[in-house]
Coordinates of C-alpha atoms in Angstrom, one line a residue:
Chain A
X1 CA -50.9 68.2 -5.6
X2 CA -48.3 66.1 -3.7
X3 CA -45.3 67.4 -1.7
X4 CA -42.7 64.9 -0.7
X5 CA -39.5 65.4 1.4
X6 CA -36.6 64.8 -1.0
X7 CA -33.8 65.4 1.4
X8 CA -33.4 67.5 4.5
X9 CA -34.6 71.1 3.7
X10 CA -35.6 70.1 0.1
X11 CA -39.2 69.3 -0.8
X12 CA -40.4 68.1 -4.2
X13 CA -43.7 68.7 -5.9
X14 CA -43.6 65.8 -8.5
X15 CA -44.6 66.7 -12.0
X16 CA -48.2 65.9 -12.7
X17 CA -51.0 67.1 -15.0
X18 CA -49.9 70.2 -17.0
X19 CA -46.6 70.6 -15.1
X20 CA -43.6 70.3 -17.4
X21 CA -41.1 70.0 -14.6
X22 CA -41.1 69.3 -10.8
X23 CA -41.5 72.0 -8.2
X24 CA -38.6 72.2 -5.6
X25 CA -39.1 74.1 -2.4
X26 CA -36.5 74.7 0.3
X27 CA -37.9 74.7 3.8
X28 CA -37.5 73.1 7.2
X29 CA -40.2 70.6 8.4
X30 CA -41.8 73.3 10.6
X31 CA -41.7 75.8 7.9
X32 CA -43.3 73.6 5.2
X33 CA -46.3 73.2 7.5
X34 CA -46.9 76.9 7.5
X35 CA -46.2 77.1 3.8
X36 CA -48.9 74.5 3.1
X37 CA -51.4 76.9 4.7
X38 CA -51.2 79.5 1.9
X39 CA -51.4 79.0 -1.8
X40 CA -47.8 79.3 -2.6
X41 CA -47.1 75.6 -3.3
X42 CA -49.9 75.6 -5.8
X43 CA -48.3 78.7 -7.4
X44 CA -45.0 76.8 -7.7
X45 CA -46.9 74.0 -9.5
X46 CA -48.6 76.6 -11.7
X47 CA -45.2 78.1 -12.7
X48 CA -44.0 74.6 -13.6
X49 CA -46.6 74.6 -16.4
X50 CA -45.1 77.6 -18.2
X51 CA -43.6 76.8 -21.7
X52 CA -39.9 76.4 -21.9
X53 CA -39.3 76.0 -18.2
X54 CA -36.0 74.2 -17.4
X55 CA -35.1 71.7 -14.6
X56 CA -37.7 72.8 -11.9
X57 CA -39.8 75.7 -10.6
X58 CA -38.0 76.7 -7.4
X59 CA -39.4 78.1 -4.2
X60 CA -37.0 79.6 -1.7
X61 CA -37.5 79.3 2.1
X62 CA -39.1 82.8 2.3
X63 CA -41.8 81.7 -0.2
X64 CA -45.3 83.0 0.4
X65 CA -48.5 83.6 -1.6
X66 CA -48.0 86.1 -4.3
X67 CA -50.0 86.8 -7.5
X68 CA -49.2 84.4 -10.3
X69 CA -45.7 83.5 -9.2
X70 CA -45.2 82.9 -5.5
X71 CA -43.0 85.4 -3.8
X72 CA -39.7 83.6 -3.4
X73 CA -40.0 82.0 -6.8
X74 CA -37.4 81.2 -9.4
X75 CA -38.0 79.9 -13.0
X76 CA -35.6 79.7 -15.9
X77 CA -36.9 79.5 -19.5
X78 CA -35.2 78.2 -22.6
X79 CA -34.8 81.2 -25.0
X80 CA -36.2 79.6 -28.2
X81 CA -39.3 77.9 -26.7
X82 CA -39.7 79.7 -23.5
X83 CA -41.9 82.6 -22.3
X84 CA -41.4 85.8 -20.4
X85 CA -44.1 86.5 -17.7
X86 CA -44.4 90.0 -16.2
X87 CA -46.0 88.3 -13.2
X88 CA -42.7 86.4 -12.8
X89 CA -40.9 89.6 -12.2
X90 CA -43.6 91.4 -10.2
X91 CA -45.1 94.9 -10.1
X92 CA -42.2 96.5 -8.4
X93 CA -39.6 95.7 -11.1
X94 CA -36.1 95.6 -9.6
X95 CA -37.3 96.0 -6.1
X96 CA -34.0 95.4 -4.4
X97 CA -31.6 96.2 -1.6
X98 CA -28.5 98.3 -1.4
X99 CA -26.1 98.2 1.6
X100 CA -23.8 101.1 2.4
X101 CA -20.9 100.8 4.8
X102 CA -19.6 103.7 7.0
X103 CA -16.5 104.1 9.0
X104 CA -18.5 105.0 12.1
X105 CA -19.3 102.8 15.1
X106 CA -22.6 103.0 17.0
X107 CA -21.0 104.8 19.9
X108 CA -19.7 107.5 17.5
X109 CA -23.2 108.3 16.2
X110 CA -25.5 107.2 19.1
X111 CA -26.1 110.7 20.4
X112 CA -26.9 112.0 16.9
X113 CA -29.1 109.0 15.9
X114 CA -32.4 110.8 16.5
X115 CA -31.3 113.8 14.5
X116 CA -30.1 111.5 11.6
X117 CA -33.3 109.6 11.5
X118 CA -35.4 112.8 11.6
X119 CA -33.5 114.3 8.7
X120 CA -33.5 111.2 6.7
X121 CA -37.3 110.9 7.1
X122 CA -37.7 114.6 6.2
X123 CA -35.5 114.3 3.1
X124 CA -36.5 111.0 1.6
X125 CA -40.2 110.9 0.7
X126 CA -42.1 107.9 2.0
X127 CA -45.6 106.7 1.3
X128 CA -47.6 107.3 -1.8
X129 CA -50.0 109.9 -3.3
X130 CA -49.2 113.5 -3.0
X131 CA -45.8 113.2 -1.4
X132 CA -43.4 114.0 -4.2
X133 CA -39.7 113.9 -4.6
X134 CA -37.7 117.2 -4.6
X135 CA -35.7 115.9 -7.6
X136 CA -37.1 117.4 -10.7
X137 CA -36.2 116.0 -14.1
X138 CA -37.3 116.6 -17.7
X139 CA -38.9 114.0 -19.9
X140 CA -35.7 114.0 -22.0
X141 CA -33.6 113.4 -18.9
X142 CA -36.0 110.6 -17.7
X143 CA -35.6 108.9 -21.1
X144 CA -31.8 109.1 -20.8
X145 CA -32.0 107.7 -17.2
X146 CA -34.2 104.8 -18.3
X147 CA -31.8 103.9 -21.0
X148 CA -28.5 104.4 -19.1
X149 CA -29.4 103.6 -15.5
X150 CA -26.5 104.3 -13.2
X151 CA -24.4 106.1 -15.9
X152 CA -27.0 108.8 -15.7
X153 CA -26.4 109.3 -12.0
X154 CA -22.7 109.9 -12.6
X155 CA -23.4 112.6 -15.2
X156 CA -26.0 114.2 -12.8
X157 CA -23.7 114.2 -9.8
X158 CA -25.7 111.7 -7.7
X159 CA -23.1 109.0 -7.7
X160 CA -19.4 108.4 -7.1
X161 CA -17.6 106.4 -9.8
X162 CA -16.9 103.6 -7.2
X163 CA -20.7 103.1 -6.7
X164 CA -21.2 101.6 -10.2
X165 CA -18.6 98.8 -9.5
X166 CA -20.7 97.4 -6.6
X167 CA -24.1 97.2 -8.2
X168 CA -25.6 94.1 -9.9
X169 CA -24.8 94.6 -13.7
X170 CA -23.1 97.9 -12.7
X171 CA -26.6 99.4 -12.4
X172 CA -27.5 99.3 -16.0
X173 CA -29.6 96.5 -17.5
X174 CA -28.7 96.4 -21.2
X175 CA -31.4 96.6 -23.9
X176 CA -33.6 99.2 -22.1
X177 CA -35.7 101.2 -24.5
X178 CA -37.7 104.2 -23.1
X179 CA -40.0 104.0 -26.1
X180 CA -41.5 100.8 -24.8
X181 CA -42.4 102.5 -21.5
X182 CA -45.8 104.1 -21.6
X183 CA -46.4 107.8 -21.1
X184 CA -48.4 107.1 -17.9
X185 CA -45.5 105.1 -16.5
X186 CA -43.2 108.0 -17.1
X187 CA -45.7 110.4 -15.6
X188 CA -45.8 108.3 -12.4
X189 CA -42.0 108.0 -12.3
X190 CA -41.0 111.5 -13.0
X191 CA -41.9 112.8 -9.5
X192 CA -40.9 109.7 -7.5
X193 CA -37.2 109.6 -8.1
X194 CA -35.4 109.4 -4.8
X195 CA -38.4 108.2 -2.8
X196 CA -38.8 105.1 -0.7
X197 CA -42.4 104.2 -1.3
X198 CA -44.4 102.1 1.1
X199 CA -45.2 98.6 2.3
X200 CA -42.2 96.6 3.2
X201 CA -39.8 99.2 1.8
X202 CA -37.5 100.9 4.3
X203 CA -34.2 102.6 5.1
X204 CA -32.4 101.3 8.1
X205 CA -29.4 102.3 10.0
X206 CA -27.9 99.1 11.3
X207 CA -25.0 97.9 13.3
X208 CA -22.9 94.8 12.4
X209 CA -23.8 92.4 15.2
X210 CA -22.1 89.2 14.3
X211 CA -19.5 88.0 11.8
X212 CA -19.8 84.4 10.6
X213 CA -16.9 84.4 8.0
X214 CA -14.0 86.6 8.7
X215 CA -12.3 86.5 5.2
X216 CA -15.5 87.3 3.4
X217 CA -16.4 90.1 5.9
X218 CA -12.9 91.6 5.5
X219 CA -13.2 91.5 1.7
X220 CA -16.5 93.3 1.9
X221 CA -15.1 95.8 4.4
X222 CA -17.5 94.8 7.1
X223 CA -16.5 94.6 10.8
X224 CA -18.4 94.0 14.1
X225 CA -19.8 97.2 15.6
X226 CA -19.7 99.1 12.3
X227 CA -22.6 101.2 11.3
X228 CA -24.1 100.3 7.9
X229 CA -27.2 101.5 6.0
X230 CA -29.7 99.3 4.2
X231 CA -32.0 100.7 1.5
X232 CA -34.9 98.5 0.4
X233 CA -37.1 99.9 -2.5
X234 CA -37.7 99.6 -6.2
X235 CA -39.0 101.3 -9.3
X236 CA -42.0 102.9 -7.7
X237 CA -45.0 103.8 -9.8
X238 CA -43.1 103.6 -13.0
X239 CA -42.3 99.9 -12.5
X240 CA -45.9 99.2 -11.4
X241 CA -47.3 100.8 -14.5
X242 CA -44.9 98.9 -16.8
X243 CA -46.1 95.6 -15.2
X244 CA -49.8 96.7 -15.4
X245 CA -49.4 97.7 -19.0
X246 CA -47.7 94.5 -20.1
X247 CA -49.9 92.2 -18.1
X248 CA -52.9 93.4 -20.2
X249 CA -50.9 93.1 -23.4
X250 CA -49.9 89.6 -22.6
X251 CA -53.4 88.5 -21.4
X252 CA -54.4 89.3 -25.0
X253 CA -51.3 87.9 -26.7
X254 CA -51.7 84.5 -25.1
X255 CA -54.7 83.7 -27.4
X256 CA -52.5 84.6 -30.4
X257 CA -49.8 82.3 -29.3
X258 CA -52.1 79.5 -28.0
X259 CA -50.7 79.7 -24.5
X260 CA -52.9 78.6 -21.6
X261 CA -52.1 79.4 -18.0
X262 CA -53.8 78.3 -14.7
X263 CA -53.9 81.9 -13.4
X264 CA -54.3 85.0 -15.5
X265 CA -51.6 86.8 -13.5
X266 CA -49.1 84.2 -15.0
X267 CA -49.9 85.6 -18.5
X268 CA -46.9 85.5 -20.7
X269 CA -45.6 85.7 -24.3
X270 CA -42.8 83.8 -26.1
X271 CA -39.5 85.5 -25.3
X272 CA -38.8 86.1 -29.0
X273 CA -42.3 87.5 -29.7
X274 CA -42.9 91.2 -30.3
X275 CA -44.7 91.4 -27.0
X276 CA -42.0 89.5 -25.1
X277 CA -39.1 91.6 -26.5
X278 CA -41.0 94.8 -25.9
X279 CA -41.6 93.8 -22.2
X280 CA -38.0 92.9 -21.7
X281 CA -36.9 96.3 -23.0
X282 CA -39.5 98.1 -20.8
X283 CA -38.6 95.9 -17.8
X284 CA -34.9 96.8 -18.3
X285 CA -35.8 100.5 -18.3
X286 CA -37.8 100.2 -15.1
X287 CA -35.0 98.2 -13.5
X288 CA -32.6 101.0 -14.4
X289 CA -35.0 103.5 -12.8
X290 CA -34.9 101.4 -9.6
X291 CA -31.1 101.4 -9.5
X292 CA -31.1 105.1 -10.0
X293 CA -33.8 105.5 -7.3
X294 CA -31.6 103.7 -4.8
X295 CA -28.6 105.8 -5.9
X296 CA -30.5 109.1 -5.4
X297 CA -31.5 107.9 -1.9
X298 CA -27.8 107.0 -1.3
X299 CA -26.9 110.6 -2.4
X300 CA -29.5 111.9 0.1
X301 CA -28.1 109.6 2.9
X302 CA -24.6 110.9 2.3
X303 CA -25.9 114.5 2.4
X304 CA -27.8 113.9 5.7
X305 CA -24.9 112.1 7.4
X306 CA -22.5 114.8 6.2
X307 CA -24.5 117.6 7.5
X308 CA -25.0 116.0 10.9
X309 CA -21.5 114.6 11.3
X310 CA -19.7 117.6 9.9
X311 CA -18.4 116.3 6.6
X312 CA -18.6 117.4 2.9
X313 CA -21.1 115.1 1.3
X314 CA -18.6 114.2 -1.4
X315 CA -16.1 113.1 1.2
X316 CA -18.3 111.4 3.8
X317 CA -16.9 107.9 4.3
X318 CA -20.1 106.1 3.2
X319 CA -19.5 103.5 0.5
X320 CA -21.6 101.0 -1.5
X321 CA -21.1 97.4 -0.4
X322 CA -23.4 96.0 -3.0
X323 CA -26.9 96.5 -4.6
X324 CA -29.0 93.5 -5.6
X325 CA -32.3 93.0 -7.5
X326 CA -35.0 91.0 -5.9
X327 CA -37.6 91.2 -8.8
X328 CA -36.1 90.8 -12.2
X329 CA -35.8 88.6 -15.3
X330 CA -32.3 88.2 -16.9
X331 CA -30.7 86.3 -19.7
X332 CA -27.8 84.3 -18.1
X333 CA -25.7 81.3 -19.0
X334 CA -25.9 78.0 -17.2
X335 CA -25.1 74.3 -17.8
X336 CA -28.1 72.1 -18.4
X337 CA -27.4 68.4 -19.0
X338 CA -23.7 69.3 -19.6
X339 CA -24.7 71.8 -22.3
X340 CA -24.1 75.5 -21.9
X341 CA -27.3 77.3 -22.5
X342 CA -28.5 80.9 -22.3
X343 CA -31.7 81.0 -20.2
X344 CA -34.1 83.7 -19.1
X345 CA -34.2 83.5 -15.3
X346 CA -37.2 85.0 -13.6
X347 CA -36.5 85.9 -10.0
X348 CA -39.6 87.1 -8.2
X349 CA -38.6 87.7 -4.6
X350 CA -35.3 86.0 -5.0
X351 CA -31.7 87.1 -5.3
X352 CA -28.9 86.3 -7.7
X353 CA -26.2 84.4 -5.8
X354 CA -23.3 84.0 -8.2
X355 CA -20.2 82.0 -7.0
X356 CA -16.6 83.0 -6.5
X357 CA -14.6 83.5 -9.8
X358 CA -17.8 84.4 -11.7
X359 CA -17.0 87.3 -14.1
X360 CA -20.3 89.1 -13.1
X361 CA -19.0 89.4 -9.5
X362 CA -17.1 92.7 -8.9
X363 CA -13.3 92.0 -9.2
X364 CA -12.7 93.0 -5.6
X365 CA -15.2 90.3 -4.4
X366 CA -14.4 87.6 -6.9
X367 CA -12.5 85.5 -4.4
X368 CA -15.6 85.2 -2.1
X369 CA -18.6 85.3 -4.5
X370 CA -21.4 87.8 -5.0
X371 CA -22.8 89.5 -1.9
X372 CA -26.4 88.6 -1.2
X373 CA -28.4 91.1 0.9
X374 CA -31.3 89.7 2.9
X375 CA -33.4 92.2 4.8
X376 CA -35.3 90.9 7.8
X377 CA -38.1 92.5 9.8
X378 CA -37.5 95.9 11.4
X379 CA -37.2 94.5 14.9
X380 CA -34.7 91.7 14.6
X381 CA -31.9 91.5 12.0
X382 CA -30.8 91.4 8.3
X383 CA -28.0 89.4 6.8
X384 CA -25.1 89.5 4.3
X385 CA -24.5 86.3 2.5
X386 CA -22.4 85.3 -0.5
X387 CA -23.3 83.2 -3.5
X388 CA -22.0 79.7 -4.1
X389 CA -21.1 77.3 -6.9
X390 CA -24.0 75.1 -5.7
X391 CA -26.4 77.9 -6.3
X392 CA -25.0 78.4 -9.8
X393 CA -25.4 74.7 -10.6
X394 CA -28.6 74.0 -8.8
X395 CA -30.9 77.0 -8.6
X396 CA -29.8 79.0 -11.6
X397 CA -27.6 81.1 -9.3
X398 CA -30.4 82.1 -7.1
X399 CA -31.2 82.2 -3.4
X400 CA -33.8 83.7 -1.0
X401 CA -34.6 87.5 -0.7
X402 CA -35.9 88.1 2.8
X403 CA -37.8 86.8 5.7
X404 CA -41.2 86.2 4.1
X405 CA -44.5 86.9 5.7
X406 CA -46.3 84.6 8.1
X407 CA -49.2 86.9 9.0
X408 CA -51.3 88.5 6.4
X409 CA -51.4 92.3 6.6
X410 CA -55.0 92.1 7.9
X411 CA -54.1 89.7 10.7
X412 CA -51.0 91.7 11.6
X413 CA -53.1 94.9 12.0
X414 CA -55.6 92.9 14.1
X415 CA -52.8 91.8 16.4
X416 CA -51.4 95.3 16.7
X417 CA -54.6 96.7 18.0
X418 CA -54.1 98.5 21.4
X419 CA -50.3 98.2 21.2
X420 CA -47.8 101.0 21.2
X421 CA -45.6 99.6 18.5
X422 CA -43.2 102.6 18.3
X423 CA -42.6 102.3 22.0
X424 CA -42.1 98.5 21.8
X425 CA -39.5 99.1 19.1
X426 CA -37.8 101.9 21.1
X427 CA -37.6 99.5 24.1
X428 CA -35.8 97.1 21.8
X429 CA -33.4 99.9 20.8
X430 CA -34.9 100.7 17.4
X431 CA -36.1 104.2 16.6
X432 CA -38.9 104.0 14.0
X433 CA -40.2 106.9 11.9
X434 CA -43.1 106.0 9.6
X435 CA -45.5 107.8 7.3
X436 CA -48.4 105.9 8.8
X437 CA -49.1 103.6 11.7
X438 CA -50.9 101.1 9.5
X439 CA -47.6 100.2 7.8
X440 CA -45.8 99.8 11.1
X441 CA -48.6 97.4 12.2
X442 CA -48.4 95.5 9.0
X443 CA -44.7 95.3 9.2
X444 CA -44.2 94.4 12.8
X445 CA -41.7 91.7 13.5
X446 CA -44.2 88.9 14.3
X447 CA -45.7 89.3 10.8
X448 CA -42.5 87.8 9.4
X449 CA -40.7 84.5 9.5
X450 CA -37.5 84.7 11.5
X451 CA -35.0 85.7 8.8
X452 CA -32.3 83.7 10.6
X453 CA -34.3 80.5 10.0
X454 CA -34.5 81.4 6.3
X455 CA -30.8 82.1 5.8
X456 CA -29.9 79.0 7.8
X457 CA -31.9 76.9 5.3
X458 CA -30.2 78.4 2.2
X459 CA -26.9 77.8 4.0
X460 CA -27.8 74.2 4.8
X461 CA -28.9 73.6 1.2
X462 CA -25.6 75.2 0.1
X463 CA -27.0 77.9 -2.1
X464 CA -25.4 80.8 -0.1
X465 CA -23.3 81.3 3.0
X466 CA -23.7 83.6 5.9
X467 CA -21.2 86.4 6.3
X468 CA -22.7 88.8 8.8
X469 CA -25.7 89.6 10.8
X470 CA -26.9 93.3 11.0
X471 CA -29.2 94.7 13.7
X472 CA -31.4 97.7 13.1
X473 CA -31.0 100.8 15.4
X474 CA -33.2 103.2 13.3
X475 CA -35.8 102.6 10.7
X476 CA -37.7 104.9 8.3
X477 CA -40.8 103.4 6.6
X478 CA -43.5 104.5 4.2
Chain B
X1 CA -75.9 85.4 4.5
X2 CA -74.8 88.1 2.1
X3 CA -76.4 91.5 1.8
X4 CA -77.7 92.3 -1.7
X5 CA -74.4 93.9 -2.7
X6 CA -71.1 94.6 -0.8
X7 CA -67.5 93.6 -0.3
X8 CA -65.3 92.1 2.4
X9 CA -61.6 91.9 3.0
X10 CA -60.3 88.3 3.0
X11 CA -56.9 87.0 4.0
X12 CA -54.0 87.1 1.5
X13 CA -50.4 86.8 2.7
X14 CA -48.4 89.8 1.5
X15 CA -51.2 91.6 -0.3
X16 CA -54.9 92.5 0.1
X17 CA -57.7 90.5 -1.3
X18 CA -61.4 91.5 -1.3
X19 CA -64.5 89.6 -2.2
X20 CA -67.2 91.5 -3.9
X21 CA -70.8 90.6 -4.8
X22 CA -73.8 92.2 -6.4
X23 CA -76.8 91.3 -8.5
X24 CA -75.4 92.8 -11.7
X25 CA -72.0 93.5 -13.3
X26 CA -72.6 97.3 -13.1
X27 CA -73.3 97.1 -9.4
X28 CA -70.2 94.8 -9.0
X29 CA -68.1 97.5 -10.6
X30 CA -69.6 100.1 -8.3
X31 CA -68.9 98.0 -5.3
X32 CA -65.3 97.5 -6.4
X33 CA -64.9 101.3 -6.6
X34 CA -66.4 101.7 -3.1
X35 CA -64.1 98.9 -1.8
X36 CA -61.0 100.7 -3.2
X37 CA -62.0 103.9 -1.4
X38 CA -62.6 101.9 1.8
X39 CA -59.2 100.4 1.5
X40 CA -57.5 103.8 1.2
X41 CA -59.4 106.1 3.4
X42 CA -58.8 106.0 7.1
X43 CA -61.6 108.4 8.1
X44 CA -65.2 107.7 7.5
X45 CA -66.0 111.0 5.9
X46 CA -69.1 111.5 3.8
X47 CA -67.6 114.6 2.1
X48 CA -68.0 113.5 -1.4
X49 CA -67.2 116.9 -2.8
X50 CA -65.5 116.0 -6.0
X51 CA -67.1 114.2 -9.0
X52 CA -65.1 112.8 -11.9
X53 CA -66.4 111.1 -15.0
X54 CA -64.3 108.2 -16.4
X55 CA -64.6 106.8 -19.9
X56 CA -62.9 103.4 -20.1
X57 CA -62.7 100.4 -22.4
X58 CA -61.5 96.8 -22.1
X59 CA -61.7 93.4 -23.8
X60 CA -63.4 91.5 -20.9
X61 CA -65.4 92.3 -17.9
X62 CA -62.5 91.2 -15.6
X63 CA -60.2 93.6 -17.5
X64 CA -62.7 96.4 -17.1
X65 CA -62.7 96.0 -13.3
X66 CA -58.9 96.1 -13.3
X67 CA -58.8 99.0 -15.7
X68 CA -61.3 101.0 -13.7
X69 CA -59.5 100.4 -10.4
X70 CA -56.1 101.2 -12.0
X71 CA -57.4 104.5 -13.3
X72 CA -58.6 105.4 -9.9
X73 CA -55.3 104.4 -8.3
X74 CA -53.6 106.6 -10.8
X75 CA -55.8 109.5 -9.8
X76 CA -55.1 108.8 -6.1
X77 CA -51.3 108.7 -6.7
X78 CA -51.4 111.8 -8.9
X79 CA -53.9 114.0 -7.2
X80 CA -54.8 112.3 -3.9
X81 CA -58.3 111.7 -5.1
X82 CA -60.1 109.0 -3.0
X83 CA -63.0 107.4 -4.7
X84 CA -65.9 106.8 -2.4
X85 CA -68.8 106.0 -4.6
X86 CA -69.2 105.0 -8.2
X87 CA -72.2 105.0 -10.6
X88 CA -72.1 103.3 -13.9
X89 CA -73.8 105.7 -16.3
X90 CA -73.5 103.7 -19.5
X91 CA -72.4 100.2 -20.3
X92 CA -74.3 99.9 -23.6
X93 CA -71.3 98.5 -25.4
X94 CA -70.2 95.4 -23.4
X95 CA -66.8 96.6 -22.3
X96 CA -66.9 100.3 -22.8
X97 CA -68.1 102.2 -19.8
X98 CA -68.9 105.7 -18.5
X99 CA -68.6 105.9 -14.8
X100 CA -69.3 108.9 -12.5
X101 CA -67.1 108.7 -9.4
X102 CA -67.7 110.8 -6.3
X103 CA -64.9 111.3 -3.8
X104 CA -62.7 113.7 -2.0
X105 CA -59.0 114.7 -1.9
X106 CA -56.7 113.3 0.7
X107 CA -56.1 116.0 3.3
X108 CA -52.7 117.4 4.2
X109 CA -51.0 115.0 6.6
X110 CA -54.0 112.6 6.5
X111 CA -52.9 109.0 6.9
X112 CA -54.2 106.3 4.6
X113 CA -55.5 102.9 5.8
X114 CA -53.6 101.0 3.2
X115 CA -51.2 102.0 0.4
X116 CA -52.4 100.2 -2.7
X117 CA -49.9 100.0 -5.5
X118 CA -51.5 97.9 -8.1
X119 CA -54.5 95.8 -9.2
X120 CA -53.7 92.3 -10.2
X121 CA -55.5 89.6 -12.3
X122 CA -54.6 87.0 -9.8
X123 CA -57.5 84.6 -9.4
X124 CA -59.8 87.2 -10.9
X125 CA -62.9 85.5 -12.2
X126 CA -66.5 86.6 -12.2
X127 CA -68.8 83.8 -11.0
X128 CA -72.5 83.5 -10.5
X129 CA -74.2 81.9 -7.5
X130 CA -78.0 82.1 -7.4
X131 CA -79.0 85.7 -8.2
X132 CA -75.7 87.2 -7.4
X133 CA -72.3 87.5 -9.1
X134 CA -69.1 87.4 -7.2
X135 CA -65.4 88.1 -7.7
X136 CA -62.1 88.4 -5.8
X137 CA -59.6 91.1 -6.4
X138 CA -56.1 91.0 -5.2
X139 CA -54.4 94.4 -4.7
X140 CA -50.6 94.7 -4.7
X141 CA -49.5 96.7 -1.6

């Protein structure tokens, strides 16, 4: 497999062998050398072999070795001839990020920060296994939730009406069918609603550290020194089970449809097949569960802040800025060779980045484009960006999703040996509460690329623009 | 170079990858179970108090490995059951298996070494080298 520099920050894997299109990867010269050390470029080339793929298989600058698709991968499929691959969405369906803004400054809450973090950690379950959510719902209610997504949270009193406006697809992916979700998936999901999970998932209290674009920041209601809250999590065990169930279904279905893939985890079915349609309905249901999960966490955040700062939780000035999916497949409309086409866009560790004036961008933000939320590592910073016309035309309206790992979890743990990471973070001004030290070690800042380098590349390529930099002051992790 | 049977963690960027080897498929499956328990449990406890019997079926040997590990992950997520040792009791029909798994429950406030969320098919292929069979399993974490 060859990789050639096409233009600054753009690398091309020319079509060869079974590839139907080129691979395109966005990276700096330094970054591409690191990327070459894992298997992610081969995974881009593998994705390029999938039936119906259009234009190119894309790798964002946060690309790293995943399973099947690389993490940081984007692939759009033609609806009639193309396929849907659960591996192109990932196990944690609609793993995503929500950003909440407050009217508080750091100095206003600094002396209550420890109490806030302690209560958030107590009220929002983290980790896995026996730790269960305190939100109890019936199977009937779960089915309603899976179908309706955020509409369910309004009926149940977990959301404010304004929340729905500022969520990708208003927090409801159409076409969800709870009947396509297995009983086991429901069993796993029913006690995990409102929980953070583990791995790279987190809840951070952050302070707006830098504004790059004033007009855009003002439109989003973001100002320097303001406290914001970032929630990063997904569809928990329910989404994992949906992916596991359909990977097995599609491994079998590939024989039926005569599809061959270079890696079993790329298993797929034609979009219009029974298996493909069934997966899309189940995936939509799991994505709705993830939106609701982040909303229930939002509800808990509002309650904790209200109790500590002396507000009623319905009146605490904490508002949703936006909520984005990082792992999803969606039917969207783009122009290919001057023809308008509906395509199924897989984003696996990538973010939708729609431009100004796009009807899918909330009306309040339509003049600036869709907000893109990029979490970094827990010691440095995260970013708010906005989508661009170039992203819409070039990358199927997609951009990066995070920093991307540079150290494997094993290597990170080896390097953490003998270090007091909690103290190191505290010395940097970040309070960390975690369910286990293993996660803290795996997620320590040096395990990740510098998120600033990643967002600078997508800005240089023109597929999104920086609006603000956010620095963590407190983190809870699974 | 390799013991008769065993497993080792190898590098994988964002997830966990283990290499497993054994003389037979049954033993490979048993090693995979032991590897899963080893990835979860922080403490080296030999308190294998609980015994569970699983009846599973699949279409291929690779799928049987994934199905077995997924079933055990489900039991861990649901009950906190940590599998420490597996014994294949019956594999008379190629992909139908009866396995006895010994293990223990996660204790209150006991941390876990890793939080495994899923078992993938990524690169999963059973290969033979001399008198041993090998496979790699990538776990989603």
